[in-house]
C-alpha positions in Angstrom: 3.9 18.8 -29.4 3.4 22.2 -27.7 3.3 21.7 -23.9 0.5 22.9 -21.6 2.3 25.3 -19.2 1.5 25.9 -15.6 2.7 29.0 -13.8 2.7 28.4 -10.1 1.8 31.3 -7.7 2.3 30.7 -4.0 0.6 33.2 -1.7 1.8 34.4 1.7 1.1 32.0 4.6 3.5 32.4 7.6 3.7 29.0 9.2 1.0 27.7 6.9 3.8 27.3 4.4 3.5 23.7 5.6 0.2 23.5 3.7 1.8 25.0 0.5 4.7 22.6 0.8 2.3 19.6 1.0 0.4 20.8 -2.1 3.7 21.1 -4.0 4.9 17.7 -2.8 1.8 16.0 -4.2 1.9 18.0 -7.4 5.5 17.1 -8.2 4.9 13.4 -7.2 1.9 13.3 -9.6 4.0 14.8 -12.5 6.9 12.4 -11.7 4.6 9.3 -11.8 3.1 10.4 -15.1 6.5 10.8 -16.6 7.5 7.3 -15.5 4.5 5.9 -17.3 4.8 8.0 -20.4 4.7 6.0 -23.6 2.8 3.1 -22.0 -0.6 1.9 -23.3 -3.5 4.0 -22.1 -1.4 6.9 -20.8 -2.3 10.4 -22.0 0.5 11.7 -24.2 0.3 15.5 -23.9 2.9 17.3 -21.8 2.5 19.6 -18.9 5.5 21.8 -17.9 6.3 24.3 -15.2 8.3 27.2 -16.6 7.5 29.8 -13.8 7.2 29.7 -10.0 6.7 32.8 -8.0 5.4 33.8 -4.6 5.2 36.1 -1.6 6.3 35.6 2.0 6.0 31.9 2.9 4.9 31.2 -0.7 8.0 32.9 -2.1 10.2 30.8 0.3 8.5 27.7 -0.9 8.9 28.7 -4.5 12.7 29.1 -3.9 12.8 25.7 -2.1 10.9 24.0 -4.9 13.4 25.5 -7.3 16.3 24.0 -5.3 14.7 20.5 -5.8 14.4 20.7 -9.6 17.6 18.7 -10.1 17.1 16.5 -7.0 14.8 13.6 -6.2 12.1 14.2 -3.6 11.2 11.1 -1.6 7.5 11.2 -0.7 6.8 11.1 3.1 4.2 8.4 3.9 1.6 9.0 6.6 3.5 8.1 9.9 2.4 5.7 12.5 1.5 7.3 15.9 4.9 6.3 17.4 6.8 7.8 14.5 4.8 11.0 14.3 7.7 13.3 15.1 10.4 11.6 12.9 12.4 14.0 10.8 12.6 13.6 7.0 15.6 15.2 5.5 15.1 13.1 2.3 12.1 15.4 1.5 13.3 19.0 1.4 9.8 20.4 1.4 8.8 18.5 4.5 12.1 19.0 6.2 12.0 22.8 5.7 8.4 23.5 6.7 7.4 20.7 9.1 10.7 19.7 10.8 12.0 23.3 11.0 14.7 23.3 13.8 12.6 22.2 16.8 9.3 20.4 17.4 7.9 23.5 19.2 9.4 26.7 17.9 7.9 29.3 20.2 10.4 28.8 23.0 13.2 29.4 20.5 11.3 32.4 19.1 11.0 33.9 22.6 14.6 33.4 23.4 16.1 36.9 24.1 19.7 36.2 23.0 19.2 38.2 19.8 18.6 41.5 21.8 21.9 43.1 22.5 23.2 46.6 23.0 19.9 48.6 23.0 19.0 47.1 19.6 15.8 45.3 19.0 15.3 44.0 15.4 12.0 42.1 15.8 9.4 41.2 18.3 10.3 37.5 17.9 13.8 35.9 17.7 14.3 35.1 14.0 17.6 33.2 14.1 15.8 29.9 13.3 15.1 31.3 9.8 18.8 31.7 9.2 19.4 28.2 10.4 16.8 26.7 8.1 18.0 28.8 5.1 21.7 27.8 5.7 20.6 24.2 5.7 18.3 24.3 2.7 20.4 26.6 0.5 23.7 24.8 0.9 25.4 24.1 -2.4 25.7 20.4 -3.2 26.1 18.0 -6.1 24.9 15.0 -4.2 21.9 13.4 -5.9 22.1 15.7 -8.9 19.9 14.6 -11.8 18.9 16.1 -15.2 16.0 18.5 -15.2 12.7 16.5 -15.3 10.7 16.9 -18.5 7.9 18.5 -16.5 10.1 21.6 -15.8 10.8 23.9 -18.7 14.3 25.2 -18.6 15.4 27.7 -17.7 12.8 27.8 -15.0 12.0 31.3 -13.8 11.5 31.7 -10.1 10.8 35.0 -8.2 9.8 36.4 -4.9 8.0 39.6 -4.1 9.7 42.1 -1.8 8.5 45.1 0.2 11.5 47.4 -0.4 11.5 50.0 2.5 14.0 52.4 0.8 12.2 52.1 -2.6 13.4 53.0 -6.1 13.1 56.7 -6.8 12.1 58.3 -10.1 10.6 61.6 -11.2 8.3 63.3 -13.7 9.2 66.8 -15.2 6.6 69.5 -14.7 7.0 72.9 -16.5 6.9 75.8 -14.1 7.3 79.5 -14.7 11.0 79.6 -15.2 12.2 76.0 -15.1 11.2 72.4 -15.1 10.3 71.1 -11.6 10.7 67.4 -10.9 7.9 65.6 -9.2 9.7 62.9 -7.2 8.1 59.6 -6.5 9.2 56.1 -5.4 8.0 52.6 -5.8 8.4 50.0 -3.0 7.1 46.8 -4.7 10.3 44.9 -5.6 11.1 41.5 -6.9 14.1 39.1 -6.7 14.2 37.2 -10.0 16.2 34.1 -10.8 16.6 31.6 -13.6 17.6 28.1 -12.6 20.5 27.2 -14.7 20.4 24.1 -16.9 23.3 23.0 -19.0 21.1 22.3 -22.0 19.4 25.7 -22.0 21.6 28.4 -20.5 20.2 31.4 -18.7 20.5 34.8 -20.1 17.3 36.7 -19.8 17.9 40.4 -18.8 16.8 41.0 -15.2 17.0 37.3 -14.1 19.9 36.1 -12.0 21.4 32.8 -13.2 21.1 30.4 -10.3 23.0 27.1 -9.9 22.3 25.2 -6.7 25.5 23.2 -7.0 27.7 26.3 -6.7 28.4 28.2 -3.5 28.5 31.6 -5.2 27.0 35.1 -5.0 23.8 34.1 -6.8 23.1 31.3 -4.3 23.7 33.6 -1.4 21.4 36.2 -3.0 18.7 33.5 -3.4 19.0 32.6 0.2 18.7 36.2 1.3 15.8 36.8 -1.0 13.9 33.8 0.5 14.4 35.2 4.0 13.5 38.7 2.9 10.2 37.9 1.3 9.2 36.1 4.6 10.3 38.9 7.0 6.9 39.5 8.6 6.8 43.2 9.5 7.9 43.8 13.1 7.3 40.2 14.1 10.3 38.8 12.2 13.7 40.5 11.4 13.9 42.7 8.3 16.5 41.6 5.7 19.1 43.3 3.6 19.4 42.1 0.0 22.3 43.0 -2.3 22.1 42.5 -6.1 24.0 43.6 -9.1 22.5 46.6 -10.7 21.9 45.0 -14.1 19.6 42.4 -12.4 17.5 45.2 -10.8 17.2 47.7 -13.7 15.9 45.0 -16.0 13.3 43.4 -13.7 10.4 43.2 -16.2 7.9 45.0 -13.9 10.3 47.7 -12.8 12.5 48.6 -15.8 10.4 51.6 -16.9 11.0 53.5 -13.7 14.7 53.6 -14.4 14.4 55.3 -17.8 15.1 58.8 -16.3 16.5 57.7 -13.0 19.2 55.0 -13.7 21.0 53.4 -10.8 24.6 54.7 -10.8 26.2 52.1 -8.4 27.4 48.7 -9.4 25.3 47.0 -6.8 22.0 47.7 -5.1 21.4 47.2 -1.4 17.8 47.2 -0.2 16.2 46.8 3.2 13.1 44.5 2.9 10.2 43.2 4.9 7.5 40.7 4.0 6.8 40.6 0.3 3.2 39.9 1.0 2.7 43.3 2.6 2.5 44.9 -0.9 1.8 41.9 -3.2 0.6 38.8 -1.4 -0.7 36.9 -4.4 1.4 37.9 -7.4 -0.6 35.8 -9.9 -0.7 38.7 -12.4 3.1 38.6 -12.6 3.0 34.9 -13.2 0.4 35.6 -15.9 2.7 38.2 -17.5 5.5 35.6 -17.8 3.1 32.9 -19.3 1.8 35.5 -21.8 5.3 36.0 -23.1 5.2 32.4 -24.4 1.9 33.0 -26.2 3.1 36.3 -27.6 6.2 34.7 -29.0 4.6 31.5 -30.3 1.6 33.2 -31.9 3.7 36.1 -33.2 1.5 38.6 -31.4 4.3 41.2 -31.3 3.4 42.0 -34.9 0.0 43.5 -33.9 -0.9 46.5 -31.7 -0.8 46.3 -27.9 -4.6 46.6 -27.7 -5.1 43.8 -30.2 -2.6 41.7 -28.3 -4.4 42.2 -25.1 -7.7 41.2 -26.7 -6.2 38.0 -28.2 -4.6 37.1 -24.9 -7.8 37.7 -22.9 -9.8 35.3 -25.2 -7.1 32.7 -25.3 -6.5 32.6 -21.6 -10.2 32.5 -20.6 -11.4 29.7 -23.0 -10.9 26.0 -22.4 -11.1 25.4 -26.2 -8.0 27.4 -26.8 -6.0 27.9 -23.6 -2.4 26.9 -23.7 -1.3 27.7 -20.1 -2.8 28.6 -16.8 -1.9 30.2 -13.5 -2.2 27.8 -10.5 -2.3 29.6 -7.2 -1.7 27.8 -3.9 -3.3 30.0 -1.1 -3.7 28.8 2.5 -5.5 32.1 3.3 -7.9 32.8 0.4 -9.6 36.1 0.7 -13.0 36.3 2.3 -16.2 38.1 1.3 -16.1 41.6 2.7 -17.8 42.1 6.0 -20.4 44.9 6.6 -18.5 48.1 7.1 -18.7 49.7 10.5 -19.0 53.5 10.4 -17.3 54.0 13.8 -15.3 57.3 13.9 -13.4 56.5 17.1 -9.7 57.3 16.8 -8.4 53.8 17.2 -11.1 52.3 15.0 -10.2 54.8 12.2 -6.5 54.0 12.7 -7.2 50.3 12.2 -9.4 50.9 9.1 -6.8 53.2 7.7 -4.0 50.6 7.9 -6.4 47.9 6.4 -7.3 50.2 3.6 -3.7 51.1 2.8 -2.7 47.4 2.8 -5.7 46.4 0.6 -5.0 49.2 -1.9 -1.3 48.2 -2.1 -2.3 44.7 -2.9 -5.1 45.6 -5.5 -4.4 44.9 -9.1 -6.3 47.7 -11.0 -5.0 46.8 -14.4 -6.4 43.3 -14.1 -9.9 44.1 -12.9 -11.7 43.1 -16.1 -9.7 40.0 -16.9 -9.7 38.8 -13.2 -13.5 39.0 -13.0 -14.2 36.7 -16.0 -16.1 34.0 -14.3 -15.4 31.3 -16.9 -11.7 32.1 -16.9 -9.7 29.0 -17.7 -6.5 30.9 -17.1 -6.4 30.7 -13.3 -7.1 28.0 -10.7 -6.6 27.9 -7.0 -5.8 25.2 -4.4 -6.8 26.3 -0.9 -7.6 24.5 2.4 -10.8 22.4 2.6 -11.8 19.9 5.3 -15.0 18.0 6.2 -16.2 17.4 9.7 -18.0 14.1 9.9 -19.8 12.3 12.7 -19.2 8.8 13.9 -21.5 7.4 11.2 -19.5 9.2 8.5 -22.1 11.9 7.8 -20.9 15.4 7.0 -21.6 17.7 9.9 -19.9 20.8 8.5 -17.3 21.8 5.9 -14.4 24.2 6.7 -12.6 26.3 4.1 -9.6 28.6 4.1 -7.8 29.4 7.3 -10.3 27.6 9.5 -9.5 24.3 7.8 -5.8 24.4 8.8 -4.2 24.2 12.2 -1.6 26.7 11.3 -4.3 29.3 10.6 -4.6 30.1 14.3 -2.7 33.2 15.6 -2.9 34.9 12.2 -0.8 32.2 10.6 1.8 31.9 13.4 0.0 29.0 15.0 2.2 26.4 13.3 5.2 27.5 15.4 3.4 26.3 18.6 3.4 22.6 17.8 4.8 20.4 15.1 1.6 18.4 15.0 -0.1 21.5 13.5 2.4 21.6 10.7 2.2 17.9 10.1 -1.6 18.1 9.8 -1.5 21.0 7.3 1.2 19.3 5.2 -0.9 16.2 4.8 -4.1 18.2 4.2 -2.2 20.1 1.5 -1.4 16.7 -0.2 -5.0 15.6 0.1 -6.4 18.8 -1.2 -4.0 18.7 -4.1 -5.1 15.2 -5.0 -8.8 16.1 -5.0 -8.0 19.2 -7.0 -6.0 17.4 -9.7 -8.5 14.5 -9.9 -11.8 16.5 -10.0 -11.2 20.2 -10.6 -8.0 20.8 -12.6 -9.8 19.5 -15.6 -11.0 20.3 -19.1 -14.7 20.0 -20.1 -15.3 17.1 -22.5 -16.7 19.3 -25.3 -13.7 21.7 -25.0 -11.2 18.9 -24.9 -11.9 17.8 -28.5 -11.4 21.4 -29.7 -8.2 22.1 -27.8 -5.3 20.8 -29.9 -3.1 20.0 -26.9 -5.6 17.8 -25.1 -7.3 16.4 -28.2 -3.9 15.0 -29.2 -3.0 14.0 -25.7 -6.1 11.9 -25.2 -6.4 10.6 -28.8 -6.8 6.9 -29.1 -6.9 6.0 -25.4 -9.7 5.1 -22.9 -10.4 8.4 -21.2 -12.7 7.0 -18.6 -10.0 6.5 -15.9 -9.1 10.2 -16.1 -12.7 11.5 -16.1 -14.7 13.3 -13.4 -18.3 14.4 -12.8 -17.5 16.3 -9.6 -18.6 19.6 -11.1 -21.8 18.2 -12.7 -20.5 17.8 -16.2 -18.0 15.4 -17.8 -14.4 16.6 -17.5 -10.9 15.2 -18.0 -7.8 15.7 -16.0 -5.1 18.0 -17.1 -2.6 16.1 -15.1 -3.7 12.4 -15.1 -3.6 10.5 -11.8 -3.0 6.8 -11.7 -4.0 6.1 -8.1 -7.3 4.7 -6.9 -10.0 7.2 -6.1 -10.2 7.3 -2.3 -13.5 6.5 -0.7 -15.8 9.4 0.1 -15.0 11.0 3.4 -11.6 9.4 3.8 -8.4 11.3 4.2 -4.9 9.9 4.8 -4.0 11.7 8.0 -1.9 10.7 11.0 -3.5 10.0 14.4 -2.2 12.8 16.6 -1.6 12.9 20.4 -5.2 14.0 20.8 -6.2 10.5 19.6 -7.9 12.0 16.5 -7.0 13.2 13.1 -7.2 16.9 14.3 -4.2 18.0 16.4 -4.5 19.9 19.7 -2.1 21.2 22.3 -2.5 20.9 26.1 -3.2 24.2 27.9 -0.3 23.4 30.3 2.1 23.5 27.3 0.9 27.1 26.5 1.2 28.1 30.2 4.9 27.0 30.0 5.4 29.9 27.6 4.5 32.5 30.2 7.9 32.9 31.8 9.9 33.2 28.5 7.2 35.5 27.2 7.7 37.9 30.2 11.5 37.8 29.9 11.3 38.7 26.2 8.8 41.5 26.8 11.0 42.9 29.5 14.1 42.7 27.3 12.3 44.5 24.5 11.1 47.3 26.8 14.6 47.9 28.2 16.4 47.8 24.9 13.9 49.4 22.5 15.9 52.6 22.6 18.9 54.1 24.4 17.9 55.8 27.6 19.8 57.7 30.3 20.5 55.9 33.6 17.5 57.4 35.4 14.9 56.5 32.7 16.5 53.0 32.4 16.1 52.5 36.1 12.4 53.6 36.0 11.8 51.3 33.0 13.5 48.4 34.8 11.3 48.9 37.9 8.2 49.4 35.8 8.8 46.3 33.6 9.6 44.1 36.6 6.5 45.3 38.5 3.8 45.8 35.9 4.6 46.1 32.2 6.0 42.7 31.3 3.4 40.9 33.3 0.6 43.0 31.8 1.7 42.7 28.1 2.7 39.1 28.4 -0.6 38.3 30.1 -2.5 40.0 27.2 -0.5 38.0 24.6 -1.0 34.7 26.5 -4.8 35.4 26.7 -4.9 36.1 22.9 -3.0 32.9 22.2 -5.4 30.8 24.2 -8.4 32.5 22.8 -7.3 31.9 19.2 -6.5 28.2 20.0 -9.9 27.8 21.5 -11.6 29.3 18.5 -9.8 26.8 16.2 -10.5 24.0 18.7 -6.8 23.3 19.1 -6.6 23.6 22.9 -7.3 20.8 25.3 -6.8 20.4 29.1 
């Protein structure tokens, strides 16, 4: 039976990677439970597989972490009692990576100035903790090794987006009066592409690095560097150098055309990279490309013209009656409706608008406009934060969506580094949102189910009622069947935090404790941002001691408190 394929796309999130990790944890748990019950009476028989995982920034890091767990068991982390709230859970790699990190509160470590040496500042925040987590999570091991589960389709492709500061150069010939002039250009959207090796289906796709998490080799080191590179938030966190064999760069599916007249002449390629989300924060179109390859191959669409192929793919991907795969995006910061544009021509206002316009244009996907805007498109789904606020009688007071629903959404996504409770909350909210999504929204309409060969066969001869939902107003059936009891309305499995509620908060005194290390780091940055003569250095030292560090640190502290208050995360 042909499987139904899910291509996972994980968007950038900074510390809200804890939310993405929670979603992934529940998704894999649901697939594992279904596999255990396969063949039993009343269990749907169709198959769902994951052949592709890709992402940007924190999403790319989570994609790489999830890839490292394919051949390892993940032990679900139950909601902790209040006295066990801060326990670490190395048995669950997703939780251990994003919630435990290296310390309960990460900001003191990120403000440590030991990384600033010899007139060289590499980032506004100390990024050494990222290396520590990566070293731990990407250590080769055969302990607990198991065969690839049936819900992963080998070889699993996994990729991260990169913002390549050096870029790849190419040119176009223009005819001038006496000779051809080359119009030189460069592209900076880069990708680190891997195929997780499986003994039963060996890797070998051009442009994809074979990756075996049991071997401490160059490929594993490259994977670790790529995970850190895609999450290197510009200026805030340290940029990363990535080295790859040329053959794995020139054959990257989305870049190979640029090397036609400008081949790389060295054996290896070194790139300096910052956050992959800067250029492509939601690479769902790349995941779609890889899923379409399966459809093209299985439906023999290579034999028709490119325009005809696109038309067939567009219809297949957007119709529940015929879709064979879909893109599932996990996005803690889904885009908002555009605000009313302000026509302020002030210098600093225009500078801000210019940077925003440049970033938005880099992230735009012009070739995908028409397909992306198909409202009934079955080819793409999204899981994003959602949380209800209820009164003491259980009545809904308000509903929060997107960044306002997660604790890590404060401080532009850096809030989760302030307190472990924020990350714990978002992890369990991710699990809860994923359960609701799989139960009620990742579904096929009843009339389309009977027409779609995959689901018609999968649900044939069984009682479909346990896997049905009316949440959208019409009868639908789950793509990934769940076997747990439907939770009561308004309930969510969430720990009780130190605030005494299910919503975490931090004491203002804890934030005040950051003032001194903040001042020290600001001073160290000022004095080491460049090499100065003794006279200038002396003036800077006096100025930083007297005014600058206190002024800048004070502004930052005020901004932190203001953001925490806006998110209702600060208590006295």
